[in-house]
Structures are given as C-alpha cells and as structure tokens.
PDB file of C-alpha atoms and ligand atoms in Angstrom:
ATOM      1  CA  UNK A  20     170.238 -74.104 -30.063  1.00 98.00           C
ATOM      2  CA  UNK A  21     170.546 -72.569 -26.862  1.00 98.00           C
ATOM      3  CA  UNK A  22     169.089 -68.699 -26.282  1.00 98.00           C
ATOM      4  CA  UNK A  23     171.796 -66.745 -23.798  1.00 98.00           C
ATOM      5  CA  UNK A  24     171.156 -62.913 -23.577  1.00 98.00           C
ATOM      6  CA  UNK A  25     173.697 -60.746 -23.083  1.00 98.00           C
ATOM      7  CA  UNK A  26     173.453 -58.066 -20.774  1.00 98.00           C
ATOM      8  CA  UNK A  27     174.178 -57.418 -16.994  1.00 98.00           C
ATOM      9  CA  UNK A  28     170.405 -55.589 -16.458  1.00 98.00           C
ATOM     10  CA  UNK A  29     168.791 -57.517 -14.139  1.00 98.00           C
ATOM     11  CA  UNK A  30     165.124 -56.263 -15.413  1.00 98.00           C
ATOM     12  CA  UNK A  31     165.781 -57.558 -19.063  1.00 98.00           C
ATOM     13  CA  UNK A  32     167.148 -61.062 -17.835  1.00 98.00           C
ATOM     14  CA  UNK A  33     163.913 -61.635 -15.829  1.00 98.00           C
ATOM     15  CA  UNK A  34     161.507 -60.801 -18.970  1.00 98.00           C
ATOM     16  CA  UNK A  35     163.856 -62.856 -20.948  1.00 98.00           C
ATOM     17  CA  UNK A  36     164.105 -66.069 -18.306  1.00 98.00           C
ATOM     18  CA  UNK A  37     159.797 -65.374 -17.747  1.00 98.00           C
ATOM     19  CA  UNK A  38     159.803 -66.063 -21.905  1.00 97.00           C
ATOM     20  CA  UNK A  39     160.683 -69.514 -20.682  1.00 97.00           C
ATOM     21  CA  UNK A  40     163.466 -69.880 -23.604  1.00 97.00           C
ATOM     22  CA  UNK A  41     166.455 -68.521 -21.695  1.00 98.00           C
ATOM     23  CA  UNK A  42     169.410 -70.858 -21.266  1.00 98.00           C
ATOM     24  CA  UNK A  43     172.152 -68.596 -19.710  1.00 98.00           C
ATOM     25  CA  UNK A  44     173.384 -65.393 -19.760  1.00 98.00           C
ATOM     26  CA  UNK A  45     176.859 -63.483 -20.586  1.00 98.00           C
ATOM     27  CA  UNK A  46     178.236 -60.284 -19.273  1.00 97.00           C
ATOM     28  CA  UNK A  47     181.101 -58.125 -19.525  1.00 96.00           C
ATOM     29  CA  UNK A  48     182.849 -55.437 -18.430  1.00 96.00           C
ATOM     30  CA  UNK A  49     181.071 -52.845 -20.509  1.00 96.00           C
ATOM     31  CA  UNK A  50     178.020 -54.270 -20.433  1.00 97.00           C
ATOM     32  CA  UNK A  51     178.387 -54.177 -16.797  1.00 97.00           C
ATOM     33  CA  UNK A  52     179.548 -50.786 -16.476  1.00 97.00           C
ATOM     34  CA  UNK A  53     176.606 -49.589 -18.675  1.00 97.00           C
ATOM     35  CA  UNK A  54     174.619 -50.542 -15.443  1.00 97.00           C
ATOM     36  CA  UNK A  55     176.521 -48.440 -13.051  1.00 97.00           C
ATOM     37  CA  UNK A  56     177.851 -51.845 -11.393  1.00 97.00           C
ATOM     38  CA  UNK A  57     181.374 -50.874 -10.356  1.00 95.00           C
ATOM     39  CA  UNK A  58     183.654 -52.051  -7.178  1.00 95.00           C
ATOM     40  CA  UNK A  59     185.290 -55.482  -7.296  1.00 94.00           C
ATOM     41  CA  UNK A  60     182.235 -56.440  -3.902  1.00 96.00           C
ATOM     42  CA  UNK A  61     179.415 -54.453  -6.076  1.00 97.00           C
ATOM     43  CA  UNK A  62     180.572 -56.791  -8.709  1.00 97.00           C
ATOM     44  CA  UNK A  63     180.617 -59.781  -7.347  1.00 97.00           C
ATOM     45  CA  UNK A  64     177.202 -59.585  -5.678  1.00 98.00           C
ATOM     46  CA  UNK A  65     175.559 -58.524  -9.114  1.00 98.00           C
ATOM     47  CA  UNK A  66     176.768 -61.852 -10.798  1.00 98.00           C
ATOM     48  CA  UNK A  67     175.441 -63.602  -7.739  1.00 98.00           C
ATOM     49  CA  UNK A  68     171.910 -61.391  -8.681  1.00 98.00           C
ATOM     50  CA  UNK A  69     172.284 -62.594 -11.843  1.00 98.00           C
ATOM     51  CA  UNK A  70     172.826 -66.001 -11.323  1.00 98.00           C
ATOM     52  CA  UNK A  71     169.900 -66.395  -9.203  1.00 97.00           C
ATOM     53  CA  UNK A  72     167.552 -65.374 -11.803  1.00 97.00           C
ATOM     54  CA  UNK A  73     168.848 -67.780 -14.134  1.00 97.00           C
ATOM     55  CA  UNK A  74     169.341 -71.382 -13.882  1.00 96.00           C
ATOM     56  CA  UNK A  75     172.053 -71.746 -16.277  1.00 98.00           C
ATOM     57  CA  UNK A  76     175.493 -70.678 -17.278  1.00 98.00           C
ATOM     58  CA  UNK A  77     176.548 -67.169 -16.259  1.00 98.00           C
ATOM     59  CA  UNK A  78     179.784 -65.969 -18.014  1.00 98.00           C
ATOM     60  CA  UNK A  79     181.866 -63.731 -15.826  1.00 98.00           C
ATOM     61  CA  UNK A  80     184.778 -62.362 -16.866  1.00 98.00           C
ATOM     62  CA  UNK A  81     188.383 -62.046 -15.550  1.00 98.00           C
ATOM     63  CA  UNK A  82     189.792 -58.490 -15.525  1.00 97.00           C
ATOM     64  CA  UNK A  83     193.490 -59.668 -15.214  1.00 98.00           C
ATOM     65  CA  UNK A  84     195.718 -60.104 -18.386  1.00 98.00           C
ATOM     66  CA  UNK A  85     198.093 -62.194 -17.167  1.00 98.00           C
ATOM     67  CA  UNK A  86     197.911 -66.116 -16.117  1.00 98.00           C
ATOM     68  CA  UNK A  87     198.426 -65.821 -12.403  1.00 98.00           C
ATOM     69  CA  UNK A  88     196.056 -62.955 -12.309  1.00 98.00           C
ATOM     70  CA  UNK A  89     193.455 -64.598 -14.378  1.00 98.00           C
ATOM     71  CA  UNK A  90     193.901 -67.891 -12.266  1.00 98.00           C
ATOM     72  CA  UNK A  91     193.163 -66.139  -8.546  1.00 98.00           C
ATOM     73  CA  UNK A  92     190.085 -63.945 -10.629  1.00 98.00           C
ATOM     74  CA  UNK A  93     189.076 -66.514 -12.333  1.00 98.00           C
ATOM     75  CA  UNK A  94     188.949 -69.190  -8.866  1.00 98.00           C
ATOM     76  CA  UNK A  95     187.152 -66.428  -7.519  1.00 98.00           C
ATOM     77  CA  UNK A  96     184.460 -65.923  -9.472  1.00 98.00           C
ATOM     78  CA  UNK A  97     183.503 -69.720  -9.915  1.00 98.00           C
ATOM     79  CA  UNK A  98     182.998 -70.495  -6.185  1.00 98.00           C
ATOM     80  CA  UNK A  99     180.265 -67.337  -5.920  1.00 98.00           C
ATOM     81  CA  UNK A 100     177.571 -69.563  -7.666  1.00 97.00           C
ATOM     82  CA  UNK A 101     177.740 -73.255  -9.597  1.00 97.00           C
ATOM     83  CA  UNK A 102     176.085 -71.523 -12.484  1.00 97.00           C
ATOM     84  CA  UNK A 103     179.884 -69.421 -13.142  1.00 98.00           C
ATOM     85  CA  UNK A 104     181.843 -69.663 -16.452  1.00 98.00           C
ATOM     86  CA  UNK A 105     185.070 -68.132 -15.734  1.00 98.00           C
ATOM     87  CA  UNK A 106     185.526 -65.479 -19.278  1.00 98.00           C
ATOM     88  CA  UNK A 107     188.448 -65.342 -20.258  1.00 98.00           C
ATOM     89  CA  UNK A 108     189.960 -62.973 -23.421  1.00 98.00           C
ATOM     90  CA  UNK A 109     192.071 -65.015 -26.189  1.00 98.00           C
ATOM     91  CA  UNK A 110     195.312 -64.212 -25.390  1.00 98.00           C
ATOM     92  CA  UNK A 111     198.537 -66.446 -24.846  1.00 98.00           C
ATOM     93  CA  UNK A 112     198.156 -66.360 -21.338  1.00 98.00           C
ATOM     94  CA  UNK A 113     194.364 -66.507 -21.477  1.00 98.00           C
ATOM     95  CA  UNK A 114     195.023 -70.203 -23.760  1.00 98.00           C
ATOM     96  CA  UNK A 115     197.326 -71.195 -20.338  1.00 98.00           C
ATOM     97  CA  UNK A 116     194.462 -69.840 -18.044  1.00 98.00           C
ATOM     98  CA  UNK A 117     191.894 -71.768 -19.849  1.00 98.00           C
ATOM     99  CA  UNK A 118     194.016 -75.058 -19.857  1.00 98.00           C
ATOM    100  CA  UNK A 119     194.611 -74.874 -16.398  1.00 98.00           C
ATOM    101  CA  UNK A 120     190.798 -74.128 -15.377  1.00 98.00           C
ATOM    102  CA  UNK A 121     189.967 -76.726 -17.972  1.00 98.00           C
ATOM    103  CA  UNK A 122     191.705 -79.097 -15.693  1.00 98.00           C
ATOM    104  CA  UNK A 123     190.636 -78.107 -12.111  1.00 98.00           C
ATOM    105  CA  UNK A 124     187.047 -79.060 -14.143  1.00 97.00           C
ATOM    106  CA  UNK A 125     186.243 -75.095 -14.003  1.00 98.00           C
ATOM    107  CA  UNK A 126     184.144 -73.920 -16.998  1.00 98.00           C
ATOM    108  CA  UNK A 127     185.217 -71.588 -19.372  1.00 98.00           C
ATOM    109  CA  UNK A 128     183.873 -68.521 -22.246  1.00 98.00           C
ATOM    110  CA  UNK A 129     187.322 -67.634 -24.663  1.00 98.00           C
ATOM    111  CA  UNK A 130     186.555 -64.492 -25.464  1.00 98.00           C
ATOM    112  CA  UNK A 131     187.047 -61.980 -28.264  1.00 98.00           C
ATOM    113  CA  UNK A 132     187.161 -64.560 -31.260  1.00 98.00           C
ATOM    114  CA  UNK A 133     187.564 -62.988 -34.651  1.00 98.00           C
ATOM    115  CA  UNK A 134     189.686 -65.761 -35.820  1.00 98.00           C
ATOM    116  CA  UNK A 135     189.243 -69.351 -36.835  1.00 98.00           C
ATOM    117  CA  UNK A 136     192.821 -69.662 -35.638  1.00 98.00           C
ATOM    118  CA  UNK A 137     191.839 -68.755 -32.097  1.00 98.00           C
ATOM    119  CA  UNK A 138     189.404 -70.604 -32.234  1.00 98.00           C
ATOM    120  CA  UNK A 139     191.051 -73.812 -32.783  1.00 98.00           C
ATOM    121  CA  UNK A 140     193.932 -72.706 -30.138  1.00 98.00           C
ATOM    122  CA  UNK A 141     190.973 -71.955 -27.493  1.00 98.00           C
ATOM    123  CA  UNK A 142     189.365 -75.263 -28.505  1.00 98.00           C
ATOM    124  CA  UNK A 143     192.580 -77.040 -27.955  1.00 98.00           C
ATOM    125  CA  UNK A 144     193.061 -75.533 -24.287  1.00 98.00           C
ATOM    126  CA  UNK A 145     189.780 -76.977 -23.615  1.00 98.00           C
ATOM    127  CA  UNK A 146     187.641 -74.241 -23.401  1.00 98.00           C
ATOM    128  CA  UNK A 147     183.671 -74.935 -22.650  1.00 98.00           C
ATOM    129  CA  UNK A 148     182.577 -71.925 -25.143  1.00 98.00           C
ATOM    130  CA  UNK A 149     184.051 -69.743 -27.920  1.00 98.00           C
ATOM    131  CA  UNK A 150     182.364 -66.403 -28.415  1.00 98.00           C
ATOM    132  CA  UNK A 151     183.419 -64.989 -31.850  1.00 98.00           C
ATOM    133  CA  UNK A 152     181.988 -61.586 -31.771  1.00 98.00           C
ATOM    134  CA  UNK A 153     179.792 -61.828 -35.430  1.00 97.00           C
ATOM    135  CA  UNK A 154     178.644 -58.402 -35.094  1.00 98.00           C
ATOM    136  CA  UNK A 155     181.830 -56.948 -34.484  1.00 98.00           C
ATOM    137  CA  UNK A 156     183.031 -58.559 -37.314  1.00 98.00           C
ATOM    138  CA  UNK A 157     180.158 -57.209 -40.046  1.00 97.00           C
ATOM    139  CA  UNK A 158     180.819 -53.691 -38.476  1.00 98.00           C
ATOM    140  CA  UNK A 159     184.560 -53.866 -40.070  1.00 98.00           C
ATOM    141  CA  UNK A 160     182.880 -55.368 -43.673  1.00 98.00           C
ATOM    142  CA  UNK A 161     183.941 -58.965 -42.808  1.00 98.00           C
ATOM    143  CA  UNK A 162     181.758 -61.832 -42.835  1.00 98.00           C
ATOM    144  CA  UNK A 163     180.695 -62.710 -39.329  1.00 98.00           C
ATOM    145  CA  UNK A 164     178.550 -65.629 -40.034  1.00 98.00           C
ATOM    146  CA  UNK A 165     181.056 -67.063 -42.450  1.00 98.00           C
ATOM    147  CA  UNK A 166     183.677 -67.161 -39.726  1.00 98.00           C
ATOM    148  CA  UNK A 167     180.892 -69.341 -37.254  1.00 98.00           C
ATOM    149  CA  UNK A 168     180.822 -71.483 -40.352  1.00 98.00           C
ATOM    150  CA  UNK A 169     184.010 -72.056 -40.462  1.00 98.00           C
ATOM    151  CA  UNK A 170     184.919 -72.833 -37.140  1.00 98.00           C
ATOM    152  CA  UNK A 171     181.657 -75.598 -37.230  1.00 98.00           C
ATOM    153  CA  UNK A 172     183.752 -77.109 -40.120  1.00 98.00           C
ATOM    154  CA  UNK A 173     186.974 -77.107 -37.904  1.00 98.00           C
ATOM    155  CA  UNK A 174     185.284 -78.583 -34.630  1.00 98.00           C
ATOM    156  CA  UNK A 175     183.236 -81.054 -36.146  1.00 98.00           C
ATOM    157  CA  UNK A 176     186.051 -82.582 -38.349  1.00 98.00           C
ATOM    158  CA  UNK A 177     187.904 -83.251 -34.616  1.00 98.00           C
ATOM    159  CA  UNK A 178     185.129 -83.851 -32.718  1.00 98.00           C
ATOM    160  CA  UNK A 179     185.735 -80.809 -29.960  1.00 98.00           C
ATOM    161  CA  UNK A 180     183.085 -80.620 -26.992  1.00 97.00           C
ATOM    162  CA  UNK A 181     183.838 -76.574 -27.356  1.00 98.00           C
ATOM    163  CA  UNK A 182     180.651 -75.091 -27.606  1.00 98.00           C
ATOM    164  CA  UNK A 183     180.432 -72.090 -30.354  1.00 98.00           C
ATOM    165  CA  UNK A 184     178.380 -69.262 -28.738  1.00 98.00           C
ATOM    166  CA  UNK A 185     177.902 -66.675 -31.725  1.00 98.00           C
ATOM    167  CA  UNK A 186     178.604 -63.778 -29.271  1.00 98.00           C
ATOM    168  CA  UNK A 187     177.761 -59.521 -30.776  1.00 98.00           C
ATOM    169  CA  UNK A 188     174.508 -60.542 -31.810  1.00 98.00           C
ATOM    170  CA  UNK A 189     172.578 -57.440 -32.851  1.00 97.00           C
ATOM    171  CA  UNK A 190     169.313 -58.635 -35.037  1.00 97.00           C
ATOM    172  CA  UNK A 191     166.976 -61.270 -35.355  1.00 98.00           C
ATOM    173  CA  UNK A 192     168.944 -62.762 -39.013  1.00 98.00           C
ATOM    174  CA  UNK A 193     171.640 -63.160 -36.686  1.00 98.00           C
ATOM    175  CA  UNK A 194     170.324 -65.127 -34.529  1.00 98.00           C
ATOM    176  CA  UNK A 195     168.482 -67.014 -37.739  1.00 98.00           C
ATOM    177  CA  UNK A 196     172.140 -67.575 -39.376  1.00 98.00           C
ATOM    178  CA  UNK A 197     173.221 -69.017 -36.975  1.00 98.00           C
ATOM    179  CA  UNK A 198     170.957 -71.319 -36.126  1.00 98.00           C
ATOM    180  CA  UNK A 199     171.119 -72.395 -39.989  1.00 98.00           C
ATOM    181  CA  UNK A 200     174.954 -72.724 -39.821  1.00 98.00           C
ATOM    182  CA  UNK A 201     174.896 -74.629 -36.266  1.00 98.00           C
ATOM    183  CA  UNK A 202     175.862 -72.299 -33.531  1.00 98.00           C
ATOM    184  CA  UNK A 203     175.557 -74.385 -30.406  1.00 98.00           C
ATOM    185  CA  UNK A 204     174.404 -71.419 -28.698  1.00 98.00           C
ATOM    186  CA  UNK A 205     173.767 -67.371 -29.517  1.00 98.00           C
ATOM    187  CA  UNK A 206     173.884 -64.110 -27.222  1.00 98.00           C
ATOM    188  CA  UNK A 207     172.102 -61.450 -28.395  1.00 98.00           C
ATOM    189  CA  UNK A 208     169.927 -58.305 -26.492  1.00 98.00           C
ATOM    190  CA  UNK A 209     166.056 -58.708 -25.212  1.00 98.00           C
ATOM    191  CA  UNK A 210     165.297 -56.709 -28.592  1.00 97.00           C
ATOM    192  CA  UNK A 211     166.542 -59.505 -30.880  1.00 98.00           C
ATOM    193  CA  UNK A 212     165.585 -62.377 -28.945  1.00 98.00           C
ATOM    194  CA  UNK A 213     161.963 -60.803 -28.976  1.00 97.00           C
ATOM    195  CA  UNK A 214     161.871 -59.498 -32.458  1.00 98.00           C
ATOM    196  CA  UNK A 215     162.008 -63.155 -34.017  1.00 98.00           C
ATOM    197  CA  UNK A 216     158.599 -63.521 -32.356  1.00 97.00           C
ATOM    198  CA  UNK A 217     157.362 -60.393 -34.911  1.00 97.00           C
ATOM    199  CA  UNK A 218     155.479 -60.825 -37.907  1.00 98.00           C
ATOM    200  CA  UNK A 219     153.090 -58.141 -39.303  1.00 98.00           C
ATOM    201  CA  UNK A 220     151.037 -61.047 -40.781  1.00 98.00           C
ATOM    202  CA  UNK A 221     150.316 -62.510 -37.491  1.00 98.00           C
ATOM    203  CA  UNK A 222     149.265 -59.445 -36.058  1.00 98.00           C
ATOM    204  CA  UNK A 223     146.790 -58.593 -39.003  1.00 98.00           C
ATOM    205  CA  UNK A 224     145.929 -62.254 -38.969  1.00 98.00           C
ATOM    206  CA  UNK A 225     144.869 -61.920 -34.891  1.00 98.00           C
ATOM    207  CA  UNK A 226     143.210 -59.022 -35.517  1.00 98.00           C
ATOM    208  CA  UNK A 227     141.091 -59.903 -38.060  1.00 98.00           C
ATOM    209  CA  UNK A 228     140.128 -63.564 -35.834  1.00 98.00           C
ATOM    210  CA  UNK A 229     139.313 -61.487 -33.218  1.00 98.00           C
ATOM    211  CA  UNK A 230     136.981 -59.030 -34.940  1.00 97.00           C
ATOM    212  CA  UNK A 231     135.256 -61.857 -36.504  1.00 97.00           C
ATOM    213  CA  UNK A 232     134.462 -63.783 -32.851  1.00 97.00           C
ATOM    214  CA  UNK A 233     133.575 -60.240 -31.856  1.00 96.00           C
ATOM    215  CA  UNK A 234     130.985 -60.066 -34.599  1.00 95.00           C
ATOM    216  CA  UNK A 235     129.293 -63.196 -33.580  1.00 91.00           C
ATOM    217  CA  UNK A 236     129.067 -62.829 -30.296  1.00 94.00           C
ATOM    218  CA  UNK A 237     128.035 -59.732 -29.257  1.00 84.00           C
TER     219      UNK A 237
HETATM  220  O1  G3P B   3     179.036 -61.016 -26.088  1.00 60.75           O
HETATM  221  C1  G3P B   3     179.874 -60.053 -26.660  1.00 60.75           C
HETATM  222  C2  G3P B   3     179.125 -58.805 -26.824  1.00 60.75           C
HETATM  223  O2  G3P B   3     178.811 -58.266 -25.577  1.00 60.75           O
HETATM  224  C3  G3P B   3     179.675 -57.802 -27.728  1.00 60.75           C
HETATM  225  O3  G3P B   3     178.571 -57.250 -28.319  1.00 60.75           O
HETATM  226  O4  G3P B   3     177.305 -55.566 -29.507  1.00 60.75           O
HETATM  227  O5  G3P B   3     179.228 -54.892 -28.017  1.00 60.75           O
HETATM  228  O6  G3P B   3     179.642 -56.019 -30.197  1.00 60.75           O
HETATM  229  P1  G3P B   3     178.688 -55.852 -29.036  1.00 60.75           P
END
C-alpha cells in the first residue's frame, strides 16, 4: 500500500518523506490556499517545491472546468516536473480531459469520487488514480470504506490498472480499512500517518526496559 500525504505544507512533507515511508503527495486548491500559496507563478513554483522534496507522484490539479481549459492547465502543469499527475475533478468534460491525457501518456488523479459509477466512468477514460473522498463521505452518514470496497470489486473483476487512492483520510482506522479492503494507495494528514505508529503499551513497555538497564548499570 502506498503512503501519499495530503497537504501543500512544505514542513509536514519533509517530516513525512524523512519517515522514509512516503510515496507521493496530493494537493489541492484548498489545501493550497490554506498555505497562503496564491498567483497562477506562486503556484506553479510551490508544486515544483514540492516535487523536489518528494520522489514520487505529485497530484496537481486543474482549475479549469471545461475540456480545452483543463487540456492547456493540465499540459502545463505536467512539463514543470516528471513527478506531475495532472488532477482532474469527475465531470463529463473532466472523463474527455482524462482520456485525452491518458493518451498523450500524461498521468492522471479523477477527483471528487463519491460514486462507484464514477468510478468505473474515470476508470474507463483511463485514469492513473481515483480519489473517492472516504471522509467526506462518513461526514454525510454514508459508508466511505464500503464505497472503496466496492469499487476493488468493480476493478478487479475487469482487470483496470486505475489505481484507488482512498483520498479525505482523517484517522489512523482509515488508513487501517483501507489497507484491509485493498486501497492501492491512501492520503491522509502527518497526524494520521504518525498516529498508527502510537500505542500506549509500547510506550509503558520502553519505559519500563529502560528503567530496568538504568537500574543495572548505574
Ligand atoms: O484528498 C482529498 C482531500 O484533500 C479532502 O480531504 O479532509 O478536506 O475531506 P478533506
């Protein structure tokens, strides 16, 4: 399963990618406005930031909503760095964008997957990743996990190469579910990611090894 945090703050990606268990990264427009990042050339130069922390997929994504738009963004974005993957939302002319990307050999994120429907449409236009937004999903009292799990069904009984990246983690079960159901890959915040290394047993259990060394070697 492979770890991608999601957040455009350049700090948190370096503690994540010094863990040594950081495979990419995904950003997007709010996450990049939360760090003040605004200005098509401020933007640009903060994915290139980004991408030379990490070596591994970066997801940008397109602001336009319609296919020409999406197309020139899109090109744009994926010659700044090799480590791009154009976002794109799931909308009818997002499935064209993808298709055509998906044949120029250009990698892409469908965005903003609540549906299994979407994601078989997205799958179809050959996107790289889906990101169905799980959290998103428990917030309005529908099961976010069980839609992952049923989109695993879906691509495995065809075979697709789409990757599902279980986007809106919030937790560490999240991350746990989905690695139990099959996610190909998760994006979550530094908090999650780290909290899975938490156990109050461990930390009694160190504490108590190193009072005992301490007692017999004074
Ligand atoms: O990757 C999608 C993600 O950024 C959405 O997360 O927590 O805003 O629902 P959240």
């Amino acid at each position: 399963m492979k770890f991608f945090i999601d957040t455009a703050n350049l700090a948190e990606i370096k503690e994540a990618n010094d863990l040594g268990i950081l495979d990419g990264v995904t950003t997007n427009p709010s996450l990049m406005a939360k760090e003040g990042i605004t200005g098509a050339e401020n933007i640009l130069n903060h994915y290139v930031a980004i991408c030379n922390i990490v070596d591994g997929p970066v997801s940008a994504e397109v602001i336009a909503t319609d296919f020409e738009g999406m197309v020139r963004e899109g090109e744009q974005l994926a010659a700044l760095h090799k480590n791009i993957v154009v976002k794109i939302p799931m909308i009818t002319e997002g499935i064209k964008a993808i298709k055509y990307f998906s044949s120029k050999g250009i990698r892409t994120n469908c965005t903003l997957i609540f549906s299994a429907g979407q994601a078989l449409l997205a799958a179809k236009a050959g996107a790289t990743y889906i990101s169905p937004f799980l959290g998103r999903l428990d917030d309005v009292s529908t099961d976010g996990i069980q839609l992952i799990q049923q989109i695993r069904v879906i691509y495995d009984n065809y075979a697709f190469n789409t990757e599902i990246l279980a986007a809106s983690v919030r937790h560490p079960m999240h991350i746990i579910h989905c690695a139990e159901i099959g996610a190909d890959v998760m994006t979550g915040p530094l908090s999650a990611i780290k909290a899975l290394a938490k156990h109050p047993l461990t930390d009694l259990g160190l504490q108590q090894f190193l009072a005992d060394y301490a007692k017999g070697n004074k």
